[in-house]
Every structure is written in C-alpha cells, then in structure tokens.
Short mmCIF file of C-alpha atoms in Angstrom, two decimals:
data_model
loop_
_atom_site.label_atom_id
_atom_site.label_comp_id
_atom_site.label_asym_id
_atom_site.label_seq_id
_atom_site.Cartn_x
_atom_site.Cartn_y
_atom_site.Cartn_z
CA MET A 55 51.96 -49.92 71.00
CA THR A 56 50.58 -47.51 68.36
CA GLY A 57 51.78 -48.22 64.80
CA LYS A 58 52.49 -45.61 62.21
CA VAL A 59 50.75 -44.57 58.88
CA TYR A 60 52.58 -43.55 55.80
CA LEU A 61 50.80 -41.50 53.24
CA ILE A 62 52.47 -42.34 49.93
CA GLY A 63 52.04 -40.85 46.65
CA ALA A 64 52.24 -43.53 43.87
CA GLY A 65 52.40 -41.15 40.90
CA PRO A 66 49.93 -40.97 38.11
CA GLY A 67 50.18 -44.55 36.62
CA ASP A 68 53.58 -45.63 35.44
CA PRO A 69 55.11 -47.77 38.26
CA GLY A 70 58.54 -46.57 37.42
CA LEU A 71 57.56 -43.26 38.71
CA LEU A 72 57.37 -44.55 42.30
CA THR A 73 60.08 -43.14 44.53
CA LEU A 74 62.78 -45.23 46.10
CA LYS A 75 61.49 -44.31 49.61
CA ALA A 76 58.00 -45.32 48.65
CA VAL A 77 59.25 -48.74 47.54
CA ARG A 78 61.22 -49.23 50.76
CA VAL A 79 58.20 -48.28 52.90
CA LEU A 80 55.70 -50.41 51.02
CA LYS A 81 57.79 -53.44 51.40
CA LYS A 82 57.52 -53.34 55.15
CA ALA A 83 53.92 -52.44 55.40
CA ASP A 84 51.53 -54.70 57.37
CA ALA A 85 48.40 -53.18 55.70
CA VAL A 86 48.11 -51.16 52.49
CA LEU A 87 44.95 -49.02 51.70
CA TYR A 88 44.91 -48.18 48.00
CA ASP A 89 42.89 -46.22 45.50
CA ARG A 90 40.86 -47.11 42.38
CA LEU A 91 43.36 -45.52 40.06
CA MET A 92 46.38 -47.49 41.42
CA ASN A 93 48.42 -49.43 39.09
CA ARG A 94 48.16 -53.03 40.25
CA GLU A 95 51.80 -53.81 39.50
CA ILE A 96 52.72 -51.41 42.43
CA LEU A 97 50.85 -53.75 44.88
CA THR A 98 53.12 -56.54 43.96
CA LEU A 99 55.90 -54.84 45.87
CA ALA A 100 54.00 -55.30 49.17
CA ARG A 101 54.82 -58.24 51.40
CA LYS A 102 53.08 -61.40 50.49
CA ASP A 103 51.43 -61.40 53.80
CA ALA A 104 50.39 -57.83 53.87
CA GLU A 105 46.71 -56.89 54.08
CA LEU A 106 45.74 -55.18 50.88
CA ILE A 107 42.40 -53.06 51.20
CA ASP A 108 40.70 -51.56 48.27
CA VAL A 109 39.15 -48.17 49.40
CA GLY A 110 39.00 -46.72 45.83
CA LYS A 111 36.27 -44.11 44.84
CA ALA A 112 35.05 -43.07 41.44
CA PRO A 113 33.06 -40.13 40.54
CA ASP A 114 29.51 -40.36 42.02
CA ASN A 115 30.49 -43.86 43.61
CA HIS A 116 32.06 -44.00 46.91
CA PRO A 117 31.92 -47.64 48.23
CA VAL A 118 34.18 -46.76 51.02
CA PRO A 119 33.41 -43.14 52.09
CA GLN A 120 36.24 -40.92 53.35
CA HIS A 121 35.18 -41.13 57.06
CA ARG A 122 35.42 -44.89 56.89
CA ILE A 123 38.85 -44.65 55.28
CA ASN A 124 40.04 -42.51 58.16
CA GLU A 125 38.46 -44.98 60.70
CA ILE A 126 40.26 -48.12 58.95
CA LEU A 127 43.51 -46.27 59.11
CA LEU A 128 43.07 -45.61 62.79
CA GLU A 129 42.06 -49.06 63.60
CA LYS A 130 45.02 -50.70 61.88
CA ALA A 131 47.51 -48.26 63.58
CA LEU A 132 45.98 -48.68 67.12
CA LYS A 133 46.84 -52.41 66.52
CA GLY A 134 50.42 -51.60 66.23
CA MET A 135 50.67 -52.03 62.57
CA THR A 136 52.71 -50.22 59.96
CA VAL A 137 49.99 -48.80 57.65
CA VAL A 138 50.32 -47.44 53.99
CA ARG A 139 47.78 -45.24 52.50
CA LEU A 140 48.63 -45.49 48.83
CA LYS A 141 47.29 -42.66 46.77
CA GLY A 142 47.52 -41.72 43.05
CA GLY A 143 49.70 -38.76 42.23
CA ASP A 144 50.74 -36.80 45.40
CA PRO A 145 48.80 -37.22 48.70
CA PHE A 146 48.74 -33.38 49.19
CA VAL A 147 47.54 -32.52 45.72
CA PHE A 148 43.73 -32.95 45.78
CA GLY A 149 44.29 -36.30 47.31
CA ARG A 150 42.63 -35.47 50.64
CA GLY A 151 45.89 -36.60 52.24
CA SER A 152 46.00 -33.57 54.70
CA GLU A 153 42.58 -34.46 55.88
CA GLU A 154 43.58 -38.03 56.73
CA ALA A 155 46.80 -36.81 58.22
CA LEU A 156 45.00 -34.29 60.39
CA TYR A 157 42.48 -37.06 61.59
CA LEU A 158 45.24 -39.36 62.69
CA THR A 159 47.44 -36.82 64.19
CA GLU A 160 44.59 -35.43 66.35
CA ARG A 161 44.19 -39.07 67.77
CA GLY A 162 47.86 -39.55 68.58
CA VAL A 163 48.84 -41.60 65.57
CA PRO A 164 52.24 -40.68 64.00
CA VAL A 165 52.03 -40.06 60.33
CA GLU A 166 54.68 -39.66 57.72
CA VAL A 167 54.15 -38.21 54.18
CA VAL A 168 56.09 -39.75 51.20
CA PRO A 169 55.51 -37.33 48.25
CA GLY A 170 54.66 -38.76 44.81
CA VAL A 171 54.92 -37.37 41.27
CA THR A 172 51.82 -35.36 40.83
CA SER A 173 49.70 -35.92 37.74
CA ALA A 174 49.52 -32.20 37.21
CA ILE A 175 53.05 -32.23 35.92
CA ALA A 176 53.68 -35.90 34.96
CA VAL A 177 50.54 -36.43 32.69
CA PRO A 178 51.25 -33.49 30.54
CA ALA A 179 54.92 -34.39 30.36
CA TYR A 180 53.93 -37.86 29.11
CA ALA A 181 51.78 -36.27 26.55
CA GLY A 182 54.75 -34.05 25.44
CA VAL A 183 53.23 -30.82 26.94
CA PRO A 184 55.73 -29.04 29.24
CA VAL A 185 53.93 -26.94 31.94
CA THR A 186 56.47 -24.14 31.47
CA HIS A 187 58.67 -23.19 28.72
CA ARG A 188 60.86 -20.06 28.12
CA GLY A 189 58.97 -17.53 26.08
CA ILE A 190 55.67 -19.25 26.32
CA SER A 191 54.98 -19.89 29.96
CA SER A 192 56.76 -18.88 33.09
CA SER A 193 54.26 -20.41 35.53
CA PHE A 194 51.63 -23.15 35.96
CA HIS A 195 48.54 -23.25 38.00
CA VAL A 196 46.82 -26.41 39.17
CA ILE A 197 42.93 -26.13 39.69
CA THR A 198 40.48 -28.81 40.73
CA GLY A 199 38.01 -29.61 37.97
CA SER A 200 35.63 -31.50 40.10
CA ASP A 201 32.05 -30.60 41.01
CA GLY A 202 31.81 -27.18 42.51
CA CYS A 203 34.88 -25.71 40.62
CA GLY A 204 32.67 -23.36 38.73
CA GLU A 205 31.46 -21.62 41.99
CA ARG A 206 34.74 -21.60 43.90
CA ALA A 207 37.32 -20.72 41.09
CA ASP A 208 38.21 -17.03 40.59
CA TRP A 209 37.73 -17.15 36.75
CA ASP A 210 38.48 -13.50 36.27
CA SER A 211 42.01 -14.01 37.77
CA LEU A 212 42.47 -17.32 36.11
CA SER A 213 41.61 -16.05 32.60
CA ARG A 214 44.00 -13.21 32.78
CA LEU A 215 46.84 -15.46 33.84
CA LYS A 216 49.76 -15.94 31.19
CA GLY A 217 50.89 -19.26 32.54
CA THR A 218 49.68 -22.84 31.94
CA LEU A 219 46.43 -23.88 33.55
CA ILE A 220 46.03 -27.51 34.53
CA PHE A 221 42.53 -28.86 35.62
CA LEU A 222 42.50 -32.20 37.43
CA MET A 223 39.53 -34.60 36.85
CA GLY A 224 37.62 -31.95 34.88
CA VAL A 225 36.11 -34.12 32.07
CA LYS A 226 32.49 -33.92 33.60
CA ASN A 227 32.71 -30.16 34.10
CA LEU A 228 34.72 -29.39 30.97
CA GLU A 229 31.98 -27.41 29.26
CA SER A 230 31.61 -25.22 32.29
CA ILE A 231 35.45 -24.67 32.66
CA VAL A 232 35.82 -23.62 29.02
CA SER A 233 32.70 -21.51 29.09
CA ASN A 234 33.91 -19.61 32.13
CA LEU A 235 37.28 -19.01 30.76
CA LEU A 236 36.03 -17.62 27.58
CA LYS A 237 33.48 -15.59 29.49
CA TYR A 238 36.05 -13.86 31.41
CA GLY A 239 38.44 -13.10 28.52
CA LYS A 240 40.53 -16.06 27.72
CA PRO A 241 41.17 -15.96 23.84
CA ALA A 242 39.17 -18.59 21.99
CA ASP A 243 42.25 -19.72 20.07
CA THR A 244 44.18 -20.63 23.14
CA PRO A 245 45.55 -24.12 22.70
CA ALA A 246 44.10 -26.78 24.99
CA ALA A 247 44.62 -30.49 25.47
CA MET A 248 42.65 -33.28 27.34
CA ILE A 249 44.91 -36.27 28.34
CA MET A 250 43.08 -39.43 29.47
CA TRP A 251 44.74 -42.26 31.54
CA GLY A 252 47.97 -40.31 31.44
CA ALA A 253 51.34 -42.12 32.06
CA THR A 254 49.80 -45.47 31.40
CA PRO A 255 49.64 -47.55 28.03
CA ALA A 256 45.89 -46.46 27.78
CA GLN A 257 46.98 -42.86 27.44
CA LYS A 258 45.06 -40.89 24.86
CA THR A 259 45.55 -37.14 24.19
CA VAL A 260 43.10 -34.88 22.33
CA THR A 261 44.23 -31.36 21.45
CA GLY A 262 42.47 -28.27 19.93
CA THR A 263 41.69 -24.67 21.08
CA LEU A 264 39.15 -23.45 23.75
CA ALA A 265 36.87 -22.84 20.81
CA ASP A 266 36.60 -26.50 19.89
CA ILE A 267 38.06 -28.64 22.61
CA VAL A 268 34.56 -29.68 24.18
CA ARG A 269 33.45 -31.07 20.74
CA ARG A 270 36.80 -32.77 20.25
CA VAL A 271 36.71 -34.41 23.67
CA LYS A 272 33.21 -35.66 23.26
CA GLU A 273 33.99 -37.17 19.80
CA ALA A 274 36.93 -39.02 21.11
CA GLY A 275 34.94 -40.58 24.05
CA ILE A 276 37.36 -39.16 26.70
CA LYS A 277 36.44 -39.99 30.31
CA ASN A 278 38.00 -39.46 33.74
CA PRO A 279 40.66 -39.94 34.96
CA ALA A 280 41.89 -37.03 32.68
CA VAL A 281 44.02 -33.90 33.01
CA PHE A 282 42.82 -30.76 31.10
CA VAL A 283 45.73 -28.32 30.14
CA VAL A 284 45.20 -24.83 28.68
CA GLY A 285 48.02 -22.58 27.54
CA GLY A 286 50.67 -22.11 24.78
CA THR A 287 52.79 -24.98 25.81
CA VAL A 288 50.11 -27.33 24.35
CA GLY A 289 51.25 -26.27 20.92
CA LEU A 290 54.60 -28.26 21.67
CA TRP A 291 52.63 -31.57 21.63
CA GLU A 292 53.09 -31.86 18.03
CA TYR A 293 56.82 -32.12 18.36
CA LEU A 294 57.25 -33.73 21.87
CA ASN A 295 54.68 -36.34 21.93
CA TRP A 296 57.06 -39.12 22.90
CA PHE A 297 54.99 -41.64 24.82
CA GLU A 298 51.88 -42.28 22.54
CA GLY A 299 54.45 -42.78 19.59
CA LYS A 300 56.06 -45.84 21.00
CA PRO A 301 55.63 -48.96 18.78
CA LEU A 302 53.66 -50.96 21.23
CA HIS A 303 51.60 -48.09 22.90
CA GLY A 304 48.20 -49.39 23.72
CA ARG A 305 49.06 -53.09 23.54
CA ARG A 306 48.17 -55.15 26.65
CA ILE A 307 50.41 -58.21 27.22
CA LEU A 308 49.51 -60.76 29.98
CA VAL A 309 52.30 -62.47 31.48
CA THR A 310 51.81 -65.67 33.57
CA GLY A 311 54.63 -67.62 34.99
CA THR A 312 55.41 -68.21 38.72
CA ILE A 313 55.11 -66.42 41.98
CA ASP A 314 58.40 -66.32 44.04
CA ALA A 315 57.99 -68.68 46.87
CA GLU A 316 60.26 -66.51 49.26
CA LYS A 317 59.39 -63.00 48.14
CA GLY A 318 55.81 -63.49 47.13
CA GLN A 319 56.45 -61.66 43.86
CA PRO A 320 56.59 -62.63 40.09
CA GLU A 321 59.95 -64.36 39.68
CA ASP A 322 60.14 -64.22 35.96
CA GLY A 323 61.83 -60.88 35.85
CA PRO A 324 61.22 -57.78 34.02
CA PHE A 325 59.85 -57.51 30.59
CA ASP A 326 61.86 -54.45 29.86
CA PHE A 327 61.95 -54.80 26.03
CA LEU A 328 58.33 -54.68 25.72
CA GLU A 329 57.64 -51.97 28.43
CA ASP A 330 60.22 -49.80 26.83
CA ALA A 331 58.36 -50.25 23.61
CA GLY A 332 55.27 -48.95 25.35
CA ALA A 333 53.23 -52.05 26.10
CA GLU A 334 51.30 -52.68 29.22
CA VAL A 335 52.83 -55.65 30.75
CA ILE A 336 50.46 -57.32 33.19
CA HIS A 337 51.92 -59.77 35.56
CA CYS A 338 49.62 -62.44 36.68
CA PRO A 339 51.70 -65.37 37.92
CA THR A 340 49.53 -68.43 37.70
CA VAL A 341 51.83 -70.76 39.31
CA LYS A 342 52.55 -70.79 43.21
CA ILE A 343 55.59 -72.68 44.52
CA GLU A 344 55.45 -74.36 47.87
CA PHE A 345 58.75 -76.05 49.12
CA ASP A 346 58.29 -79.53 50.48
CA TYR A 347 61.50 -80.41 52.31
CA GLY A 348 60.38 -83.79 53.49
CA GLU A 349 60.95 -85.86 50.41
CA THR A 350 64.39 -84.13 49.84
CA ALA A 351 65.43 -84.62 53.40
CA GLY A 352 64.58 -88.39 53.15
CA PHE A 353 66.65 -88.55 50.05
CA LEU A 354 69.64 -86.82 51.61
CA ALA A 355 69.45 -89.10 54.68
CA ASN A 356 69.88 -92.21 52.48
CA ALA A 357 71.64 -90.85 49.41
CA GLY A 358 74.51 -93.36 49.39
CA ASP A 359 76.42 -93.65 46.35
CA LEU A 360 74.98 -91.37 43.72
CA ASN A 361 76.30 -91.05 40.13
CA LEU A 362 74.17 -88.31 38.65
CA LEU A 363 72.18 -85.40 40.31
CA VAL A 364 69.77 -83.45 37.98
CA PHE A 365 68.20 -80.14 38.90
CA THR A 366 65.27 -79.12 36.64
CA SER A 367 64.70 -75.62 37.90
CA LYS A 368 66.10 -72.88 40.23
CA ASN A 369 63.23 -73.72 42.60
CA ALA A 370 64.52 -77.21 42.89
CA VAL A 371 67.92 -75.67 43.77
CA THR A 372 66.39 -73.58 46.35
CA ALA A 373 64.36 -76.39 47.93
CA PHE A 374 67.40 -78.79 47.93
CA ALA A 375 69.66 -76.20 49.63
CA GLY A 376 66.99 -75.28 52.19
CA ALA A 377 66.67 -79.13 53.02
CA MET A 378 70.53 -79.28 53.42
CA ARG A 379 70.59 -76.20 55.59
CA ARG A 380 67.79 -77.84 57.89
CA MET A 381 69.74 -80.95 58.33
CA ARG A 382 73.12 -78.97 58.80
CA LEU A 383 74.62 -81.01 55.79
CA ASP A 384 77.17 -79.57 53.44
CA LEU A 385 78.56 -80.32 49.97
CA ARG A 386 80.44 -83.50 51.16
CA ARG A 387 77.00 -85.32 51.24
CA LEU A 388 77.03 -85.23 47.48
CA GLY A 389 80.12 -87.24 47.13
CA GLY A 390 81.56 -87.48 43.55
CA ALA A 391 78.07 -87.21 41.77
CA THR A 392 77.99 -85.44 38.45
CA VAL A 393 75.67 -82.49 38.74
CA ALA A 394 73.60 -81.40 35.82
CA ALA A 395 71.26 -78.35 35.36
CA VAL A 396 68.39 -77.86 32.88
CA GLY A 397 69.22 -74.20 31.92
CA ARG A 398 71.44 -71.22 32.78
CA LYS A 399 69.27 -69.92 35.54
CA THR A 400 69.34 -73.07 37.39
CA ALA A 401 73.04 -73.28 36.96
CA GLU A 402 73.45 -69.83 38.30
CA ARG A 403 71.16 -70.68 41.40
CA LEU A 404 73.36 -73.70 41.82
CA GLU A 405 76.56 -71.66 41.88
CA GLU A 406 74.95 -69.36 44.45
CA VAL A 407 75.04 -72.31 46.91
CA PHE A 408 78.58 -73.31 45.85
CA ILE A 409 77.52 -76.21 43.73
CA TYR A 410 79.09 -75.89 40.23
CA PRO A 411 77.24 -78.11 37.63
CA ASP A 412 79.15 -80.21 35.36
CA LEU A 413 76.53 -80.47 32.62
CA VAL A 414 74.37 -77.57 31.31
CA PRO A 415 72.86 -77.83 27.90
CA GLU A 416 73.09 -75.16 25.31
CA GLU A 417 69.26 -75.47 24.56
CA PHE A 418 67.51 -75.20 27.91
CA THR A 419 65.49 -78.35 27.46
CA SER A 420 65.43 -81.86 29.11
CA LYS A 421 65.97 -83.39 25.70
CA ASP A 422 69.06 -81.61 25.08
CA LEU A 423 70.41 -82.40 28.48
CA LEU A 424 69.75 -86.11 28.03
CA GLU A 425 71.87 -86.06 24.96
CA LYS A 426 74.84 -84.90 27.02
CA ILE A 427 74.49 -87.49 29.76
CA PRO A 428 76.78 -90.72 29.28
CA ALA A 429 74.91 -94.01 29.34
CA GLY A 430 74.09 -95.62 32.63
CA GLY A 431 75.62 -98.88 32.24
CA GLY A 432 72.54 -101.20 32.26
CA GLY A 433 71.31 -100.16 35.66
CA LYS A 434 74.70 -100.01 37.36
CA ARG A 435 74.59 -96.31 37.74
CA THR A 436 72.07 -94.29 39.81
CA ALA A 437 70.63 -90.93 39.23
CA ALA A 438 68.29 -88.48 41.09
CA VAL A 439 65.99 -85.81 39.49
CA ILE A 440 65.26 -82.94 41.84
CA THR A 441 62.07 -81.48 40.55
CA SER A 442 58.35 -80.45 41.32
CA ASP A 443 55.69 -82.84 42.26
CA ILE A 444 54.26 -82.77 38.53
CA GLY A 445 57.49 -82.31 36.71
CA GLY A 446 60.55 -84.46 35.64
CA GLN A 447 58.68 -87.11 33.65
CA GLU A 448 60.69 -86.62 30.34
CA LEU A 449 64.00 -86.63 32.36
CA VAL A 450 63.10 -89.79 34.44
CA GLY A 451 62.00 -91.74 31.34
CA GLY A 452 65.01 -90.54 29.28
CA LEU A 453 67.46 -91.58 32.03
CA GLU A 454 65.81 -94.97 32.59
CA ALA A 455 66.06 -95.53 28.96
CA ARG A 456 69.79 -94.87 29.10
CA GLY A 457 70.36 -97.41 31.69
CA TYR A 458 70.10 -95.46 34.84
CA ARG A 459 68.17 -96.36 38.03
CA VAL A 460 66.42 -93.20 38.77
CA MET A 461 64.87 -91.58 41.80
CA LYS A 462 62.46 -88.62 41.33
CA ILE A 463 62.58 -86.28 44.34
CA ALA A 464 59.71 -83.99 44.44
CA ALA A 465 61.29 -81.02 46.13
CA TYR A 466 58.45 -78.44 45.88
CA LYS A 467 54.89 -78.44 44.89
CA ASN A 468 53.61 -76.72 41.68
CA LEU A 469 50.10 -75.18 42.62
CA PRO A 470 47.53 -72.82 41.20
CA ASN A 471 48.07 -69.34 42.40
CA TYR A 472 44.37 -68.49 43.17
CA ASP A 473 45.48 -65.08 44.54
CA VAL A 474 45.47 -63.84 41.00
CA ARG A 475 42.30 -65.54 39.87
CA GLU A 476 40.12 -62.47 40.01
CA ARG A 477 42.50 -60.27 38.36
CA LEU A 478 43.02 -62.80 35.54
CA ILE A 479 39.29 -62.85 34.91
CA GLU A 480 39.22 -58.92 35.09
CA GLU A 481 42.15 -58.52 32.62
CA LEU A 482 40.84 -61.18 30.18
CA GLY A 483 37.38 -59.40 30.30
CA LYS A 484 39.08 -56.11 29.52
CA GLY A 485 40.87 -57.82 26.52
CA VAL A 486 44.65 -58.47 25.97
CA ASP A 487 46.77 -58.39 22.82
CA ALA A 488 49.05 -61.24 23.73
CA ALA A 489 49.34 -63.80 26.45
CA VAL A 490 52.90 -65.08 27.51
CA PHE A 491 53.42 -68.62 29.06
CA THR A 492 56.82 -69.53 30.44
CA SER A 493 56.20 -73.09 31.22
CA PRO A 494 53.47 -75.85 30.48
CA SER A 495 52.27 -75.55 34.12
CA SER A 496 51.77 -71.72 33.84
CA PHE A 497 49.13 -72.71 31.06
CA TYR A 498 47.68 -75.57 32.84
CA ARG A 499 47.20 -73.60 36.16
CA MET A 500 45.68 -70.63 34.35
CA GLU A 501 43.21 -73.03 32.50
CA GLN A 502 42.61 -74.67 36.05
CA MET A 503 41.72 -71.19 37.56
CA VAL A 504 39.54 -69.58 34.85
CA GLY A 505 38.64 -72.57 32.45
CA LYS A 506 37.92 -72.48 28.72
CA LEU A 507 41.14 -70.91 27.55
CA PRO A 508 40.78 -72.08 23.90
CA GLU A 509 37.66 -69.92 23.87
CA LYS A 510 39.10 -66.87 26.02
CA LEU A 511 42.38 -66.71 23.96
CA LYS A 512 41.27 -67.68 20.46
CA LYS A 513 41.79 -63.96 19.34
CA VAL A 514 44.83 -63.44 21.42
CA PHE A 515 48.48 -63.73 20.22
CA ILE A 516 49.89 -66.61 22.23
CA ALA A 517 53.67 -66.74 23.19
CA ALA A 518 55.54 -69.70 24.44
CA ILE A 519 59.06 -69.68 25.82
CA GLY A 520 59.97 -72.96 24.22
CA PRO A 521 58.80 -75.93 22.37
CA THR A 522 57.65 -78.01 25.36
CA THR A 523 55.49 -75.09 26.51
CA ALA A 524 54.11 -74.58 22.91
CA ALA A 525 53.22 -78.32 22.46
CA ALA A 526 51.26 -78.29 25.78
CA ILE A 527 49.28 -75.15 24.67
CA GLU A 528 48.51 -76.57 21.05
CA LYS A 529 47.21 -79.81 22.57
CA THR A 530 44.19 -77.78 23.58
CA GLY A 531 43.64 -76.60 19.97
CA LEU A 532 45.10 -73.18 20.41
CA LYS A 533 47.77 -71.93 18.07
CA VAL A 534 51.06 -70.58 19.40
CA ASP A 535 52.04 -67.44 17.41
CA VAL A 536 55.40 -66.82 19.03
CA CYS A 537 58.02 -69.50 20.12
CA PRO A 538 61.61 -67.87 20.16
CA LYS A 539 64.73 -69.97 19.03
CA GLU A 540 66.34 -68.72 22.13
CA HIS A 541 64.22 -70.16 24.92
CA THR A 542 64.63 -67.21 27.43
CA LEU A 543 62.69 -64.23 28.41
CA GLU A 544 64.91 -61.94 26.47
CA GLY A 545 64.44 -64.17 23.34
CA LEU A 546 60.61 -64.19 24.05
CA GLN A 547 60.44 -60.36 24.20
CA LYS A 548 62.47 -59.94 21.10
CA ALA A 549 60.16 -62.29 19.16
CA LEU A 550 57.13 -60.38 20.47
CA LEU A 551 58.52 -57.20 19.30
CA GLU A 552 59.37 -58.71 15.87
CA LYS A 553 55.79 -60.18 15.62
CA PHE A 554 54.02 -56.78 16.56
CA VAL A 555 56.27 -54.29 14.77
CA GLY A 556 58.47 -56.21 12.52
CA ARG A 557 61.67 -56.01 14.38
CA GLY A 558 63.32 -57.65 17.26
CA GLU A 559 65.38 -54.90 18.86
CA GLY A 560 64.22 -52.72 21.85
CA ASP A 561 65.37 -49.55 23.54
CA GLY A 562 67.44 -51.11 26.34
CA GLY A 563 66.08 -54.00 28.20
CA ASN A 564 67.46 -56.98 30.23
CA LYS A 565 70.53 -58.25 28.33
CA LYS A 566 70.78 -61.25 30.57
CA ALA A 567 69.05 -64.44 29.36
CA GLN A 568 66.49 -65.74 31.85
CA GLU A 569 65.07 -69.02 30.89
CA ILE A 570 62.11 -70.51 32.84
CA GLU A 571 62.03 -74.23 33.25
CA ILE A 572 59.17 -76.61 33.82
#
C-alpha cells in the first residue's frame, strides 16, 4: 500500500509559528525530511522512532540535490510510510514544494500540503516592519533574491510599484538588486531594511535607504538567511521593533534534563519565562529513562507488611504503576503503608494513579522528607524506596539511620541520552550564555557524553535547580551562578531572569511549579 507525503511549512524560525495541523501530522510521521534552516526544537515533536533525514541545502552547497530529495520521498512513500517534508516558511513560496508535489503526484503518490507562515511576512513583522500600512503601502510583492534574479525580474515595473518590495535570500545579490532598482527610477531615499535570521533569537536588523543599505549591510556582517525589504513601511521599524528589544534577545540558554520515556520528548516542561523574554532555549535532554519492571515486579510479589513506601520521582511512579498494571494488581497490594513523595510533581503523578501521598516535603529534597518521617523503631519497621538504578542513596542511608529496614527498588535506569550528543557538541561549539541542570545526573550524563565540562563551561553561567544538583556540579571545580530558593523550573527561570536583567518577573510563563527530582 502506498503511503502519503505531507509538505509542511514550518514557518521562518520561531517554533510557536507552526500550525496546529502541522504539529498533528508531524507527530504521526514515520519519516521526516527537513531543511537546514529548520529550528531543531520542531523535530522534538516527531515520534521518538521516526526516521529524521537532513536534506538541507545552503547557497552553493547542495549535499542532497533536489532530484535525490524527490527520490527519497518516493522511496519512503512506496514503502507505505507517512512522510513529512518539513520546509522553512511556506512550501509553495520559493520552497520548491510544487516541484516535489508534481514529481510525487505523477508517480501515483498522494500529497497533501500544510501551508506555513511565510518568511516574506513573518520576518518583517518580527522586525517591526509591516508589509502594508494605510497611507504608506497598499500592496506587497515577494521576489526571489537568489542567483539569476537580475535577469528574470522586470525592474522597470518593480521600481514603479508603490507597494512594499520583499526580496528573499538576496544578500549575495544585494548590490545588483539595489543597483537595478535605482537604475529604473526608485528614489535613492527609499527606506530599506535587511533582516538576518528573522523570527529567531539571532535576529539582526539593519536599516537605511537604497543609497546606503549595501554599505550598512556589509559593515554589519549580514549573511543569509535574510529578507530584504524596500518601501515606506520600513520607517515604522523605529517604533514597532518589538522582538529585538526583549531583555534576553540574543541569549542562548542550554537546558539539559530528561527525555520522557513514553513520549520521547523533553519532559522538563516549557521555559516560557525565558522564551518570552527573548532567549533561545535549546533543549538537549542528557538523561534517558528506561523502565525496568523486573525488580519492581519482584518486590510487589513479595511485598508483605510494609510500613513506608517512598517515591523519589515521577518516573518512579510511572514505572511502579506500570509493573502493577502488568501484574494486574491494585492499591490493595500496598496495604496500610505510609506513602511519601519527594516533590510536588511526584505527588501529582501518584494522584494520577489514585495513590494519595501522606508525606510531601515543602522543600523538594530528600533531606527535608527525612525530617518528616517518624523513627523506625530500631529495625521493627520496613521501608521501600522506589527510585532509579543510580538514585536513592541519601534516602536509603537516612532511613537506615532512623531505624528502618530499607529496600531500594530500582524501577528504572538512568542512562546517557546519546541521541543528543552531536547536537550538544554543536551547540557548545557555537557558544551558550547559560547551561541549566535539573538534577545531578543531567550534569553527570552530559559530562559522560562530551567530556571536560569544567573546560567547556568555564565562561558559561551555570544554573542548578537545587542544592543537591549545585553540589554535584561544584565538585568538579565549576561555579554555580544560579540556584533558586524555590527548587522548581519556575523558580529557576525567575532566578536566571534576575541574574541577566536584574529582575525576576517575566511576561507570562508557566505559573505551575515543576520540580525535577534526582
């Protein structure tokens, strides 16, 4: 049975501009062919087992030529796969999407187009340049700025247009574009703007007139991808430049954390405060969770009389509930044991499976939980700690010191997520302003994968979600710059904002605390 190909426009850079339909289709795709300009965060929406194929092209560098891209789409579809061709902007606006669609349609492969927000409109908007404005411009015109535009364009007609002219990918040919516009009568004092990496935290806008824009662009070091805008609406940039004025614009913040074992996506939640403040948040979850039901099943089979059951993380709860489901056991198996959770998110996950914890510490740490647990009566009381293969040491030792007989149940494995290793190396090579660690293991696993973190992070702000994580990092000789009083993602974001811009509030953001446990 022949599969289907979806041509999806991913917008110009900001993942938030992806349409709801694009997200829905991307989540069910078997294979995704994506471009060089694609924001990598969009790829995290794909299924964890989806085949991701980089077919990106740069000016004068086409590692995967167009004819081969067509062939790959056909090959995957003929295998019965649901295939997504993920393209920057809109697939039918200088994206060669119509060529791919015709190639596939002629060979009997069904094609569906999911339009995207074109950079021709979105990039100027992010720079505060409307493409139309009453009394200034009643039309806009989109022209390719790539090689050959000089010969193909009707410069006489373009120069006489009163509307806004928008040239895509025209940095290389800027001098020719401007020269032709002036030659055919466009006034030299016509406002012009070049916008590089539009709708991304790396956005940079240079404004001027046709008389001096070429010089200004060269002096600013502007390169593709960029959008060149000519017309009176460029003059509104001075008043409407909302995006580049954000307090964290240009800041790159690397977030480690954990990959969700079930969804294959970062489980540490959004970083709305930082993104709303203009930062580029780079999600590279360094910890991969693998559920191990065997040890939990063995414990449940011989649980006996248990006095205390402690869950150290929401993954511990998920693994424990999964083992109960597999064994067809219910809450009666727990008897009258007191249930404790290290942190609010763990407690919330317990309540989702109808286990309501008796003890949840106000501070989301093992130390604070131990202070709330009654003495164990000199070995007469038993406790089980549901945790990872590398976690739970502090709780086990603390409970034994309080007189409990303790069993550690390794419900899941905490592993390095090698899927992000190449991207980690790439992003560290580009340079980041801050690195965020949400558990000691998120730091250890990153060091395991890329090595020499004290050297790689010595000029980077380091943020740790809590004192345990901070202590693990500082043992290596690194200095932790941010450790919030509230050990949650919300508290961490506020602390980073305060560190960078001297205040802790953001425009919106996730109001719900999200602590990450070891």
